Structure formats: C-alpha cells, structure tokens
Amino acid sequence: MNGTHKNEDKIKHTSVTLEEERSNSRFSLVDMDIFINGKNKVNLRERSLAVIRGRPEIFDTSSFYYKGRVSKIDHCLSVEKYLITLLRNKTIDAAEMSTILSILDTPSPFDLTRGAFIPTLIQQCNEEQKKAFLKPALEYKIIGCYAQTELGHGSNVRGLETTATYLEETDEIEIISPTLTSTKWWIGSLGISATHACVMAQLYVKGKHIGLFPIIVPIRSQINHELLPGVIAGDIGPKMGYNTVDNGFLSLNKVKVPRFNLLQRFISLNRNGVITRPKNIDNRATYSTMVYIRANIASGLGSQLAKGITIAVRYTSVRRQFGDQNKQETQVLDYPIVQYRVIPILAKTYAMLGMSHEFFAQYENTVQKINQGDFSMLKEMHAVSCGLKRWSSETAVYGVDTCRHVCGGHGFSMFSGLNEFFSNIYPNIIWEGDNYVLAKQISSYLVKSAFSIKNGQKIVSNDTTRMLAKFIDPENAVNESIRYSWHGMPARTVSASKEILLDVLGYRFVSMTNVLYEKIYGDKMSWEDASIFSQCVATAHSEYIVCLYFSRHLGKLAPESNLLEVLNSLFSVTALSFLLRDTAELYRFFEERASIDRNMIVGFESEYISLIRSVRLQAVPLVDALGVPDEKLNSSLGRYDGYVYEDYVKRAMDDPINSSGSGEVTRKKFYDEYIQPVLNGGKL
Amino acid sequence: MNGTHKNEDKIKHTSVTLEEERSNSRFSLVDMDIFINGKNKVNLRERSLAVIRGRPEIFDTSSFYYKGRVSKIDHCLSVEKYLITLLRNKTIDAAEMSTILSILDTPSPFDLTRGAFIPTLIQQCNEEQKKAFLKPALEYKIIGCYAQTELGHGSNVRGLETTATYLEETDEIEIISPTLTSTKWWIGSLGISATHACVMAQLYVKGKHIGLFPIIVPIRSQINHELLPGVIAGDIGPKMGYNTVDNGFLSLNKVKVPRFNLLQRFISLNRNGVITRPKNIDNRATYSTMVYIRANIASGLGSQLAKGITIAVRYTSVRRQFGDQNKQETQVLDYPIVQYRVIPILAKTYAMLGMSHEFFAQYENTVQKINQGDFSMLKEMHAVSCGLKRWSSETAVYGVDTCRHVCGGHGFSMFSGLNEFFSNIYPNIIWEGDNYVLAKQISSYLVKSAFSIKNGQKIVSNDTTRMLAKFIDPENAVNESIRYSWHGMPARTVSASKEILLDVLGYRFVSMTNVLYEKIYGDKMSWEDASIFSQCVATAHSEYIVCLYFSRHLGKLAPESNLLEVLNSLFSVTALSFLLRDTAELYRFFEERASIDRNMIVGFESEYISLIRSVRLQAVPLVDALGVPDEKLNSSLGRYDGYVYEDYVKRAMDDPINSSGSGEVTRKKFYDEYIQPVLNGGKL
C-alpha cells in the first residue's frame, strides 16, 4: 500500500515462516526431485527455464489474469512463433519446446496439430502420404487438426454422421456434413489456425458402407488463409477453460479431395474402387497408442497436481489464523482439519508421479512384446490405462479444487493461480473416455478374468490376474494366513507394511470384483445396470495398481537412502486414504474370514492421522522437491520466496481498472453514465 | 450451418423428445410450482419477468459469455441505473427488483450496498444515525460497503488490525490501517462504486482497547467520486467468479471522522470519552440476523440448484448416444449411471426448496419469542442454520458440478450456462463461515446437549434434543421397538415411510454424536483434533433436519393431492441418498441392537435405484415445475423449447472472433503476424 504500513515485530513475515519450514527437511531435495520426476525431466526443466528466463518479455504471463480471450490467444500465438523459430534454428529441440509450454501452463493454439494431427498421421499414413502430409506438418508448413467429434456424437464414434463417398468418375472423395448435428465440433486448432483437417468420416464406395476412416481435407487457402469453397468453419466460442485454444467447428458441403487423401495404412482403395486391407497389420496395435496417450495424461496430471499442492502447502504454511492470544496466530496447516485435506493430496501427487515411471515402463514392455507379435500384455495394459487415466484425472481435478478451498477466500482470487488452472485441467475427466464410461472397460476386464479363473481356463499371468488368482482360484493352494496377511495384525503393523497394504488393497478389488461377478453371471444383471457398482470396482482396482506401481518405483531406492523414510510415509498415507475412502468396502469383504473389523478400521484411522501429522512437518520441503517453478505457479499465494501478500497487493494494484490511464477512463465512464445519475437521482 | 443440412426422418428432433417427456407428467405443474416455490415467489417471478421481457435490449445477457470484465460491469451498472429509476417512480418495488436481479443471475456492483451495508445500518444505527446514513442509503444517495475482512484476517474477526482511536481534543475518531495485512480486502461494492464504507475497527478510547465496532467512513467525494484524502482504495482484481462485482481494497491513513459516525446501537461514546452500553440490548439478538442470512443462503441456493438441474435434466433427456443400431440412439438420461447422478440432485433440489419454507417459519418463530424476551430457541436455530448453510452450499456447488459433468463435453462450453454459474455460486462454501469451520459449531452444540441429557440436566426441548433424548436419555422409558422402529422391517417398508426414515436418520446423528461425546469427554480429545470427525457428525445432523423440515412441508398437502406421489418419492430418494452416502456410518451404529446389517443396506440400495428409475419418468415435468425461466438459464443445453443444437450453433457463430467485422480484423492480425510467418518459415 504505502509508507504507513509496518510489520509489527511480534508478527513473523511470511517469507521467514517459509524459511523455517524449509529447515525441517530430513532428505536431499535434489535427490528427491530426480527420484520423483526423473533425471531427464529435471534436466529438461533446467534447460527450458533458461530459455524462458532469458526472454521474460516474450514469455511472461503474470498479466494474463486481466486479459480477454483475444489478447490471450495473441500472446500464445506470439510464443508459438518464437518457439518455432528457436526450433528451426535448432536452439531448442521438440522435447524442450514441449517442456517450455508445460511450464508456461497455458494451452496453446497449435497444441492439437502437435498432439492429435501429427500422431494420427504417424499412425495412419503410408510412406507416400508421410511425405505429403507428415513432413510439412512436422515443419509447421501446414497446421492440422484432428476432426473426429461432432456436435451430436462424442463418445459414440460409430455414430458419426459425416460421409465420404468415392467418386469413381473423377477419382475423388466427396465429403459431406449431412445434418446440423454432423458438424465437427470441439476440434482443437481448427477455429483460427488450421490449414488442414484430418476428417473422420463414414466411407462409402460403390454405394457400400465401408466404415469410419480418416481423410485429409485442406480447409484454408495456403495463400491467404481464407476458408476454401464448401468449407464452413470457425471458433466454437468461450469455454470453461482452454480458452487459448481455438476449438472449432467444421461443416463440409460437397468438398472433394483426391483419393490419395484417404489415409491408407489400414485400408487401401484403388482406382477402380476396390478395397483391400494391407497384410501384417494388427488392429490391436492401435490400442497401444491409447495406452500411451493415457500414460501421458496420468504423468502430466501428476505435474499439474504438483502445482496445485505446492500453492496450497506453501500458503497454508504462511497463513495464520486464530490461536493463542499471546502468541502469533496458528499456521493454518497446523489445524488437523486442514492437514487432513492437504497432506493426502501431497501423498497422492508423489504416488501419481512415482507410479508413472512404472506405467511407462510397462507400456514400453508391452510395445516391445507387440513388436515381437506377442499381444498377451495388451488387455491388462489397456484396462490399467483406462483406470489410471480415470484415477489421475479425478484425483488431480478435485485435488486442485481442495487446494483452492483450503486457501480460503484468497483461493477464489485469480492471483491464487488455482482457478484458470482448475478450469484448464477439468476436461481431463471427460476426454479420452469419460471417467464414468471408462469404468466399464476396467470392471469388464476384471469380471471376465475372474470368470476364466473360476472356470479353470488358461489365463495370462499379470499383476491383476495374479491377485485375482491368489484369492479366488479354487485350485490355489496358498496357505490362508499368507492369503489374508493382515489377519490378526495390529493396525500399526499393517499401515507400515507395503506388502500387507498391497494385500488388503488387492483383496479389496478382488472382493468387489467377486460381487460384480455374482451380479453379472449369477443375477444376470445387464452391464448397463451394473454400471453403478462398476464405478467403485474400477476405482478399487486402480488404487491397487497405483500403490503397486508406486511401491515398485520406491523399490529402486537403496535401503540407506535418506529419501526412503518420508516416501514410505507418503506411500502409507496414500494406501490408507484409499482404504478409508469408503470403509463400508472393508466391512463388506465377501469372505467372513477375510474381513476387517471395526477395531482394525478405527486403528487405520488413527494411524492415518498420525502419519499425516508426521508428513506435515516436511510438507514445505516436499513440495519444493516437486520442482514446480514460479513461472508455472503464476501465483501470489504459492511464491517460492513467500512474499505472498506483497505480490498479491501488487497484482491487484496493477489491474487495468485501477490504473491512472485506461482505468481512469473506464471509471469516469462508469461514474458519469451510471453512478452519478443514481446518486443524484434523489435530488430530481 | 447452412441449407445443406437436414434432419433425417428417423432421428427425432430434440424439441419433440422434450415434448414427449412432458407428456409423462402425472401432477399439476402449476400446483407444484406454487407448492415448492411458494405463491408469493411465483407471483413475483411473473411480474418480474414481465419487466424483463418488456425491455430485452436492457436486460439481455445472451452475449455475456463473449465479454470481458469491464464491459460486463458496464452492463450491470446500466441495469442498476434502470432498475433504480423504476424503483424511484414506483414501477417496481424492492422485492421485484431483487427478483429481477435473481432472474438475471449476474452478481451486481450494488449488491453489497443492499446486502451488507444497509442491513448493518438497520441493525447498528441509533435513530439519528438512521436518518443520517440509512435513509440516503435506501434512496441510493450514498452507496456503501461493509468493510470487515482484511488481507490477513477473514475467519478470525477478532484478529482484525484496523484501529479507530477516539481523539478527545477534536471529538473525532481517527482510523488507521497499520500494516499491509490490515488492508481491507474482498469488500463488495468498494472497488469502483461506494461513496461510504462501514469500517470494522478496533476501537481505542483513552488508550484502552474497547473492542471491534463499525464506523461510517466517507471514502469517495460526493462531488466527483475521487478518493478522499488518506484513502487508498481500488478493485482487488479478477476472481474465479463474481467478476461483475467490484470487490475492493481499502487502506486508511489517519482518516478522521466525527464521533457521530461510530454506530451506536450497542455502544455509546460521549464527548468525554465515556463508554456506556445501552440497556435492553441483548447481544444474542444479533445471532438471529446470522440465522436469517443463512436461511436466505439456503433458500437462494435451492433456486440456483434448480437452474443447474433444469439444464442437466433437459439436456440429458434430448441428448442421445449409443444404443440399439436399428433404433434411435438411447437418451442419455436412460442410462442408469446417468440417472444415478442426476435424479438425487433433482430430489435434493426439491428438498432444499421445500425445507426452506419450514426453515423460515422456524426463524420467524424464534424472532417472535426473542421479541418476548425468550431466547430458548436461539441455540438450536443457530446450530441448524450453520448446518443448513453448510449442507446447501456443498450440495448446490457440487450438484452443479455434477450437472455439468453429465452434460459431457458440451457442459464445458460456456453456452451450457453451467460454468460462470458454477464459479459464481462457489464462494458460498467459504463465506458466512467456511463449511469446515462451521461443522464445529454444530457438533459442539450436539455434544453439549448430549452431555446435559446424559447428566440429567434440564434442557430445552426442540427437534434436535428430542431425538437425542429419545435414544440416549437413560431415563427415557420409551419402548425399544418404538425407538428402533426400523428393526425387523423390510428395506422397502423403511424406504417408503417418512417416519421410519426420519428415525434412522435421527438415530444416525445421535449415534455419531455419541461417538464424538466419548472422544471429547471420555478420551479428552481436543476440539481441534476432533474437527475431522466433527464434519460427518454435522453433516448427519443437517441431513436429518433437511428431511424433517421437508417432511413438514409435505405435511401441508392434502392426502388426495396429485403432487404427493412423486414428492414422496423425492423424499425417499433424498433420505436414502443421505443414508447411502457412507454406509459405514450405518455399520458403525454405537448400539448393537440398533444396527443395520448388510442385508438391509443392500435392500436400501436396491430401493434407491428403483425409486430413481421411477422419478426419472417425470424428470422433465419436475424441472419444468421448478419454474426457472430461460432468461435465468441463459443456456443452449437447457432451453425450454429443446432447440438445443440450433441455439448452440447460433451462439458459436455469433462469437465476435467469427464475425466479418472485428473478427476479421483479429483473424487477419493473427494470420499476418504469427500464422503466415510460421507457415512460410520453412521456405526461408
């Protein structure tokens, strides 16, 4: 504000409190960062930050919160142009570009040419088409979009209405949007940027419906960027978030393209309209792409939750409210009810990042086997990937929401950094399979595996089926005390043991799978009706996998590592938060002898709370080790240096409404036109 | 799009589907509207809509989603000015003005002069001060704000740092903001509009700290609206929502006001600095104001949830996805997993609106007794009001979030009407007592009441203590079969009986209170440590009260009313959703003989699902009967007429980015400056 302000001596400055919190660290920050993010990511981050910090005038987003949509897009396009220049002169590579964009944390208009158009070309082009389309796309000589979703069809891809008809006379394909609802909608990079669209359309040849295939359609002139004849396209308008991306609509009125533009890796259409399918192509391989996309979502959301929890932990550490009248007020993070909401999110952030390493490793393993013709890992990997996308997005989106809520009123300010951010990550619960729809994929895999095991069929051994077999295979000779390893154990022993916790989590999903199995095969319930119960079955399975993968990542540490103590606590907090999410799931274990009684549950609750309390002591170093730079936080509340209120006030003062230039004009207009007539109206 | 589009014959138009849904109604829509909203509100709505529809050019908000903050505030101020003119020439009264603003559903810059400044003046002015401050405020000759919250203190009001010192020499009070954190912050109507602030400050007289009191401080010139000397004020910048309100900051540097400006209803400060407290003033009466504010929040949020659920039910009814290939695709609302998420919100909307009538009635009862010097109802009423504010805000905010999610991708578009809306109602979980903090007020009332009952102390009989006494009073002679009325009953009987459901809900909060009682009085746990468990105790109590009040409102209907059948189902869905929220609460009932076993819980689950299925059939008429006009919905997806996609496409086409005027200029700039250099860069 002004010179009249002083900090009273007895009140510790927020920056001092943060320094004190940092001194509680009992582990090496650098080692932790490398362990949880991976050496490669840490190096990329450092190189990328150097680029950003070298040209703040280009990258700075601190004024973003005041801006309207058009000027935000303007900023993003200027960043794109600059980065593409750096890319072309080889100052940066593609990985650095992607890291820079992820630090800036603002979705960018060309994101979908990179994230959807190019990957489709890689997957679906033949060699000639790669030269014609992929090469210029990689060089940004064309900008593309992937036009699948329509106004009337999202999840149900088979229901898409756009048609593509082969015209034998002219050797062309004619594309038509026959109805209003067939308008392509939500297509990223289409609204303003794209020169080309990869249009998913129902292919008709000789009057016969062939199926859904991708066709490259030029939509804007390469000369002046005007829409080409027959093309109606534009921006679909403002959204909850993602407003810096030009999601667009596209309607095609008898637009003709050469036959060559039908992407031909999985289909071949010759001059005479004869369809052939190339040999040596296994459709199942496309599933592995979906797995890869979902692994990326899960890992990316780990980094996003890291941002949210960094802001929440730092701010609740320095915010003080209530407490003993003669002392300083209490740090908000010292209140049990705040710890209880914050620390499990911190633990899950570590779990999400930690398990992602193992998730990618499993993916690579799967692809390697597929390349050798072995598809045995694919089914479980697909179910796991659906589950982890679902768990990660739910956890990250509502985790960030909780981070905002614990920041109190100030969390509601845009300067908290948590609001546009929340809106931008929100669609993760919907895209790449809506979370509620995905649950069925997982539970159906589980129930079918259970069926095979129960009926003595041969089954691929993997993380999921091993746990199923351990508990439901009638042939399984394992000793019961090994099966139910938690039996008779004190809650403290269970809570401290990764092996036993994994057993309980494993048995929980097996038990719930068994109940669902009974509904489907016993009660003959339809899968639709079972969809409600499927949700928690899928969640229980994912929670097991998260802990299993996380524990494997922890297993890479040497026993004497100073990281291990706190990581083990984070593991236990994660596992217990899963078990305590709905304890009725424990009361309802399907076998009496496996069941967990009220005493053990009460014991878990008390272990959980004391673990939370112990982790809280190192909460600030733990978020520091996540390595989220201030440029990504873009938050007054979460600043590394702890100058929370100074930065917050500065940002408020900088609001254009308060400025002496344009702000004065705005305020004068408001006064002259509205406020003054109201105030003086009484005197009329 | 254009003329090439046609709807294929086999696909039913969305508007036709909605008409068919409407024909399922088995009750009178008009009667239902009056019953659930109240005759008075229905009349007010009709008169207010006539005003709005008479001048669409003034009120229309359909272009709001494209606008920046400044132009939105401009629109709101012009509406304020127009409405104040109507008010002055008596075309509308205050109730109509408030209804019009609630239909427009956009927070308005003067909302806080009406909602906080004026109510404080009514409560805290003496008669002379009413003439000086209240009268001009009511006439909009001054615009005020209520300046309590500071940058550093929100919940802990006692910690406020602003000082007000009585200067005997000049008979003035000097107000100082001594620190950065003492800056008043979040103050609605302050950023741009207010001429006066009611400043809450620590009063010092003769060097002695007297306490926290409100002082009226002129902050902007009555002549030109410039800030007065010593005043630093402005707008606090953009927020998650509420951006049409000018929440502001205020720092006072030795600003002097006459002693008269100290509001003197609860304190009197004379010329010689002598403090007296007026007789016949009971501080407890101020609690009843808080009760009233919270009753208004609960009732207002009922109307807001009505908006959310109207959009969700109408859109999921007309949206079709998947299903039998030879038929039309399935309406999304016909999927069990969608019904399961949507219908309970519909039921809770009815419960929230229904119980609000009883809540206000209880409030009036309480005030009437207080006016006769009887404060006996106040304590429970206060606890109930904390709980219902907490329950209503949690239910409405996350209910709207679910409404958005079930709309799929299109829910993420601003044109869904659910996004700015979600952001605007969000702070209800934080203001007027953060929901997590409020839980303690409720649970502490419960535990103390339990203590009195267990120790044979005399206690006021009310809804809460009667239920506590029924189950824990050792002297209670009631027969056990009456106490545990659900025992031995089939789940279907319990689910269909309001009395038995209320008994289970009642026993549940009593049981949980008992556990908390043991922690506090038995284990000597601190209230802070107990704050985690307090949350669910408070929730269980509120859920009982919601159902109790709702059932009383239902009790006003004649037994032959055609409204009753579906309302009874909505009651059961609400009650069962509460019981099934966390069934571990039922497994853990503290008395074995009271407990509910797995079979009964499974029975509840199956009753719940079949009730949901039955309510779904009348879901569209049920949202119609909530009477939310299209002007309030401002939603393509929720339109009454069902022209969902036409309206959606029109709004997208209308986005200024797509226009041929300014949009062309914007797009050309993007192309010339960024896109073209990128596309051509490869050729350099």
mmCIF file of C-alpha atoms in Angstrom, chain B residues 327-533:
data_model
loop_
_atom_site.group_PDB
_atom_site.id
_atom_site.type_symbol
_atom_site.label_atom_id
_atom_site.label_comp_id
_atom_site.label_asym_id
_atom_site.label_seq_id
_atom_site.Cartn_x
_atom_site.Cartn_y
_atom_site.Cartn_z
ATOM 1 C CA LYS B 327 -33.471 -47.728 -33.415
ATOM 2 C CA GLN B 328 -32.810 -44.169 -32.449
ATOM 3 C CA GLU B 329 -29.910 -43.839 -30.081
ATOM 4 C CA THR B 330 -30.655 -44.008 -26.359
ATOM 5 C CA GLN B 331 -31.486 -40.868 -24.387
ATOM 6 C CA VAL B 332 -28.549 -40.290 -22.089
ATOM 7 C CA LEU B 333 -30.861 -39.942 -19.087
ATOM 8 C CA ASP B 334 -31.965 -43.518 -19.677
ATOM 9 C CA TYR B 335 -28.544 -44.833 -18.707
ATOM 10 C CA PRO B 336 -28.601 -45.993 -15.072
ATOM 11 C CA ILE B 337 -25.237 -44.382 -14.300
ATOM 12 C CA VAL B 338 -26.550 -41.010 -15.513
ATOM 13 C CA GLN B 339 -29.846 -41.304 -13.625
ATOM 14 C CA TYR B 340 -27.909 -42.263 -10.537
ATOM 15 C CA ARG B 341 -26.041 -38.969 -10.649
ATOM 16 C CA VAL B 342 -28.856 -36.716 -11.855
ATOM 17 C CA ILE B 343 -32.040 -37.777 -10.064
ATOM 18 C CA PRO B 344 -30.732 -37.459 -6.481
ATOM 19 C CA ILE B 345 -29.781 -33.863 -7.313
ATOM 20 C CA LEU B 346 -33.312 -33.266 -8.566
ATOM 21 C CA ALA B 347 -34.646 -34.740 -5.318
ATOM 22 C CA LYS B 348 -32.322 -32.605 -3.209
ATOM 23 C CA THR B 349 -33.379 -29.500 -5.108
ATOM 24 C CA TYR B 350 -36.949 -30.182 -4.055
ATOM 25 C CA ALA B 351 -35.760 -30.938 -0.530
ATOM 26 C CA MET B 352 -33.756 -27.705 -0.359
ATOM 27 C CA LEU B 353 -36.640 -25.569 -1.582
ATOM 28 C CA GLY B 354 -39.195 -27.464 0.468
ATOM 29 C CA MET B 355 -37.292 -27.373 3.738
ATOM 30 C CA SER B 356 -36.564 -23.661 3.273
ATOM 31 C CA HIS B 357 -40.215 -22.793 3.918
ATOM 32 C CA GLU B 358 -40.002 -24.531 7.262
ATOM 33 C CA PHE B 359 -36.588 -23.011 7.971
ATOM 34 C CA PHE B 360 -38.009 -19.500 7.553
ATOM 35 C CA ALA B 361 -41.032 -20.426 9.656
ATOM 36 C CA GLN B 362 -38.741 -21.604 12.453
ATOM 37 C CA TYR B 363 -36.729 -18.430 12.141
ATOM 38 C CA GLU B 364 -39.832 -16.268 12.468
ATOM 39 C CA ASN B 365 -40.943 -18.279 15.426
ATOM 40 C CA THR B 366 -37.549 -17.742 17.036
ATOM 41 C CA VAL B 367 -37.623 -13.988 16.456
ATOM 42 C CA GLN B 368 -41.150 -13.715 17.800
ATOM 43 C CA LYS B 369 -40.070 -15.429 21.005
ATOM 44 C CA ILE B 370 -36.941 -13.281 21.231
ATOM 45 C CA ASN B 371 -39.112 -10.188 20.993
ATOM 46 C CA GLN B 372 -40.924 -11.525 24.045
ATOM 47 C CA GLY B 373 -37.588 -11.960 25.813
ATOM 48 C CA ASP B 374 -37.485 -15.723 25.291
ATOM 49 C CA PHE B 375 -34.146 -16.853 23.790
ATOM 50 C CA SER B 376 -34.763 -20.560 24.283
ATOM 51 C CA MET B 377 -34.993 -21.407 20.593
ATOM 52 C CA LEU B 378 -31.924 -19.480 19.545
ATOM 53 C CA LYS B 379 -29.157 -22.001 20.234
ATOM 54 C CA GLU B 380 -30.620 -24.836 18.213
ATOM 55 C CA MET B 381 -31.712 -22.422 15.498
ATOM 56 C CA HIS B 382 -28.145 -21.145 15.277
ATOM 57 C CA ALA B 383 -26.708 -24.665 15.006
ATOM 58 C CA VAL B 384 -29.354 -25.616 12.465
ATOM 59 C CA SER B 385 -28.633 -22.521 10.391
ATOM 60 C CA CYS B 386 -24.886 -23.247 10.346
ATOM 61 C CA GLY B 387 -25.663 -26.782 9.258
ATOM 62 C CA LEU B 388 -28.165 -25.886 6.568
ATOM 63 C CA LYS B 389 -25.915 -23.203 5.103
ATOM 64 C CA ARG B 390 -23.149 -25.794 5.038
ATOM 65 C CA TRP B 391 -25.290 -28.535 3.548
ATOM 66 C CA SER B 392 -26.991 -26.304 0.995
ATOM 67 C CA SER B 393 -23.779 -24.798 -0.294
ATOM 68 C CA GLU B 394 -21.934 -28.106 -0.530
ATOM 69 C CA THR B 395 -24.913 -29.743 -2.214
ATOM 70 C CA ALA B 396 -25.567 -26.890 -4.638
ATOM 71 C CA VAL B 397 -21.958 -26.243 -5.673
ATOM 72 C CA TYR B 398 -21.038 -29.873 -6.252
ATOM 73 C CA GLY B 399 -24.534 -30.613 -7.557
ATOM 74 C CA VAL B 400 -23.995 -28.035 -10.291
ATOM 75 C CA ASP B 401 -20.569 -29.548 -10.944
ATOM 76 C CA THR B 402 -22.213 -32.932 -11.481
ATOM 77 C CA CYS B 403 -24.858 -31.323 -13.704
ATOM 78 C CA ARG B 404 -22.012 -30.012 -15.828
ATOM 79 C CA HIS B 405 -20.225 -33.342 -15.955
ATOM 80 C CA VAL B 406 -23.306 -35.291 -17.101
ATOM 81 C CA CYS B 407 -23.646 -32.842 -19.998
ATOM 82 C CA GLY B 408 -20.372 -34.307 -21.307
ATOM 83 C CA GLY B 409 -18.114 -32.209 -23.494
ATOM 84 C CA HIS B 410 -20.828 -29.644 -24.181
ATOM 85 C CA GLY B 411 -21.085 -28.964 -20.442
ATOM 86 C CA PHE B 412 -17.614 -27.466 -20.771
ATOM 87 C CA SER B 413 -18.870 -24.837 -23.269
ATOM 88 C CA MET B 414 -19.841 -21.523 -21.691
ATOM 89 C CA PHE B 415 -23.111 -21.814 -23.629
ATOM 90 C CA SER B 416 -24.117 -24.687 -21.355
ATOM 91 C CA GLY B 417 -24.868 -21.988 -18.779
ATOM 92 C CA LEU B 418 -23.153 -24.061 -16.103
ATOM 93 C CA ASN B 419 -19.675 -22.588 -15.925
ATOM 94 C CA GLU B 420 -19.784 -18.926 -14.999
ATOM 95 C CA PHE B 421 -22.734 -20.046 -12.894
ATOM 96 C CA PHE B 422 -20.656 -22.645 -11.008
ATOM 97 C CA SER B 423 -17.966 -20.049 -10.403
ATOM 98 C CA ASN B 424 -20.463 -17.527 -9.075
ATOM 99 C CA ILE B 425 -22.063 -19.852 -6.539
ATOM 100 C CA TYR B 426 -18.759 -21.426 -5.481
ATOM 101 C CA PRO B 427 -17.852 -18.913 -2.722
ATOM 102 C CA ASN B 428 -20.942 -19.991 -0.791
ATOM 103 C CA ILE B 429 -18.857 -22.842 0.622
ATOM 104 C CA ILE B 430 -16.439 -20.265 2.039
ATOM 105 C CA TRP B 431 -18.327 -17.143 3.053
ATOM 106 C CA GLU B 432 -20.613 -16.693 6.081
ATOM 107 C CA GLY B 433 -18.431 -19.233 7.838
ATOM 108 C CA ASP B 434 -16.271 -21.670 5.895
ATOM 109 C CA ASN B 435 -18.049 -25.008 5.750
ATOM 110 C CA TYR B 436 -15.247 -26.833 7.539
ATOM 111 C CA VAL B 437 -15.189 -24.258 10.319
ATOM 112 C CA LEU B 438 -18.978 -24.276 10.702
ATOM 113 C CA ALA B 439 -19.032 -28.007 11.418
ATOM 114 C CA LYS B 440 -17.601 -27.335 14.857
ATOM 115 C CA GLN B 441 -20.481 -25.041 15.811
ATOM 116 C CA ILE B 442 -22.955 -27.777 15.072
ATOM 117 C CA SER B 443 -21.110 -30.692 16.620
ATOM 118 C CA SER B 444 -20.305 -28.701 19.703
ATOM 119 C CA TYR B 445 -23.999 -27.901 20.186
ATOM 120 C CA LEU B 446 -24.793 -31.585 19.762
ATOM 121 C CA VAL B 447 -22.166 -32.851 22.173
ATOM 122 C CA LYS B 448 -23.078 -30.299 24.825
ATOM 123 C CA SER B 449 -26.747 -31.176 24.515
ATOM 124 C CA ALA B 450 -25.854 -34.859 24.839
ATOM 125 C CA PHE B 451 -23.877 -34.047 27.970
ATOM 126 C CA SER B 452 -26.865 -32.305 29.523
ATOM 127 C CA ILE B 453 -29.190 -35.171 28.704
ATOM 128 C CA LYS B 454 -26.831 -37.844 29.966
ATOM 129 C CA ASN B 455 -26.295 -35.929 33.168
ATOM 130 C CA GLY B 456 -29.968 -35.313 33.814
ATOM 131 C CA GLN B 457 -29.702 -31.565 33.351
ATOM 132 C CA LYS B 458 -32.713 -29.564 32.279
ATOM 133 C CA ILE B 459 -32.656 -28.934 28.568
ATOM 134 C CA VAL B 460 -34.763 -27.030 26.059
ATOM 135 C CA SER B 461 -36.935 -29.362 24.053
ATOM 136 C CA ASN B 462 -36.500 -28.948 20.323
ATOM 137 C CA ASP B 463 -36.126 -31.088 17.193
ATOM 138 C CA THR B 464 -32.525 -31.915 17.980
ATOM 139 C CA THR B 465 -32.752 -32.582 21.698
ATOM 140 C CA ARG B 466 -35.935 -34.617 21.331
ATOM 141 C CA MET B 467 -34.106 -37.024 19.021
ATOM 142 C CA LEU B 468 -31.067 -37.093 21.297
ATOM 143 C CA ALA B 469 -33.245 -37.763 24.334
ATOM 144 C CA LYS B 470 -35.188 -40.471 22.541
ATOM 145 C CA PHE B 471 -32.046 -42.532 22.075
ATOM 146 C CA ILE B 472 -29.631 -41.609 24.825
ATOM 147 C CA ASP B 473 -31.606 -40.368 27.801
ATOM 148 C CA PRO B 474 -31.139 -43.150 30.366
ATOM 149 C CA GLU B 475 -34.434 -42.085 31.916
ATOM 150 C CA ASN B 476 -36.219 -42.496 28.665
ATOM 151 C CA ALA B 477 -38.924 -45.060 29.138
ATOM 152 C CA VAL B 478 -39.862 -45.425 25.525
ATOM 153 C CA ASN B 479 -40.248 -48.954 24.381
ATOM 154 C CA GLU B 480 -37.252 -50.213 22.405
ATOM 155 C CA SER B 481 -39.296 -51.357 19.422
ATOM 156 C CA ILE B 482 -40.563 -47.809 19.067
ATOM 157 C CA ARG B 483 -37.074 -46.427 19.467
ATOM 158 C CA TYR B 484 -35.568 -48.610 16.775
ATOM 159 C CA SER B 485 -38.596 -48.531 14.525
ATOM 160 C CA TRP B 486 -36.614 -49.898 11.558
ATOM 161 C CA HIS B 487 -35.790 -53.152 13.275
ATOM 162 C CA GLY B 488 -37.053 -56.222 11.527
ATOM 163 C CA MET B 489 -38.666 -54.126 8.826
ATOM 164 C CA PRO B 490 -38.161 -54.924 5.137
ATOM 165 C CA ALA B 491 -35.998 -52.333 3.386
ATOM 166 C CA ARG B 492 -38.936 -51.485 1.139
ATOM 167 C CA THR B 493 -41.155 -50.581 4.091
ATOM 168 C CA VAL B 494 -38.458 -48.427 5.636
ATOM 169 C CA SER B 495 -37.733 -46.707 2.317
ATOM 170 C CA ALA B 496 -41.395 -45.812 1.823
ATOM 171 C CA SER B 497 -42.020 -44.470 5.323
ATOM 172 C CA LYS B 498 -41.108 -40.901 6.169
ATOM 173 C CA GLU B 499 -41.426 -41.656 9.881
ATOM 174 C CA ILE B 500 -39.066 -44.626 9.882
ATOM 175 C CA LEU B 501 -36.563 -42.930 7.565
ATOM 176 C CA LEU B 502 -36.530 -39.954 9.913
ATOM 177 C CA ASP B 503 -35.936 -42.331 12.809
ATOM 178 C CA VAL B 504 -32.936 -43.908 11.078
ATOM 179 C CA LEU B 505 -31.540 -40.520 10.079
ATOM 180 C CA GLY B 506 -32.159 -39.279 13.604
ATOM 181 C CA TYR B 507 -30.534 -42.255 15.233
ATOM 182 C CA ARG B 508 -27.578 -41.921 12.891
ATOM 183 C CA PHE B 509 -26.740 -38.395 14.032
ATOM 184 C CA VAL B 510 -27.363 -39.386 17.649
ATOM 185 C CA SER B 511 -25.062 -42.370 17.281
ATOM 186 C CA MET B 512 -22.319 -40.248 15.776
ATOM 187 C CA THR B 513 -22.820 -37.564 18.415
ATOM 188 C CA ASN B 514 -22.351 -40.258 20.993
ATOM 189 C CA VAL B 515 -19.044 -41.346 19.486
ATOM 190 C CA LEU B 516 -17.869 -37.736 19.436
ATOM 191 C CA TYR B 517 -19.086 -37.305 23.017
ATOM 192 C CA GLU B 518 -16.878 -40.216 24.035
ATOM 193 C CA LYS B 519 -13.875 -38.687 22.294
ATOM 194 C CA ILE B 520 -14.389 -35.299 23.962
ATOM 195 C CA TYR B 521 -15.487 -36.332 27.458
ATOM 196 C CA GLY B 522 -14.017 -39.828 27.563
ATOM 197 C CA ASP B 523 -10.728 -39.613 25.687
ATOM 198 C CA LYS B 524 -10.307 -35.880 26.481
ATOM 199 C CA MET B 525 -9.624 -35.214 22.832
ATOM 200 C CA SER B 526 -9.284 -31.530 21.964
ATOM 201 C CA TRP B 527 -11.967 -29.967 19.790
ATOM 202 C CA GLU B 528 -9.295 -29.222 17.205
ATOM 203 C CA ASP B 529 -8.303 -32.861 16.979
ATOM 204 C CA ALA B 530 -11.965 -33.800 16.913
ATOM 205 C CA SER B 531 -12.571 -31.437 13.993
ATOM 206 C CA ILE B 532 -12.126 -34.220 11.452
ATOM 207 C CA PHE B 533 -14.830 -36.414 12.912
#
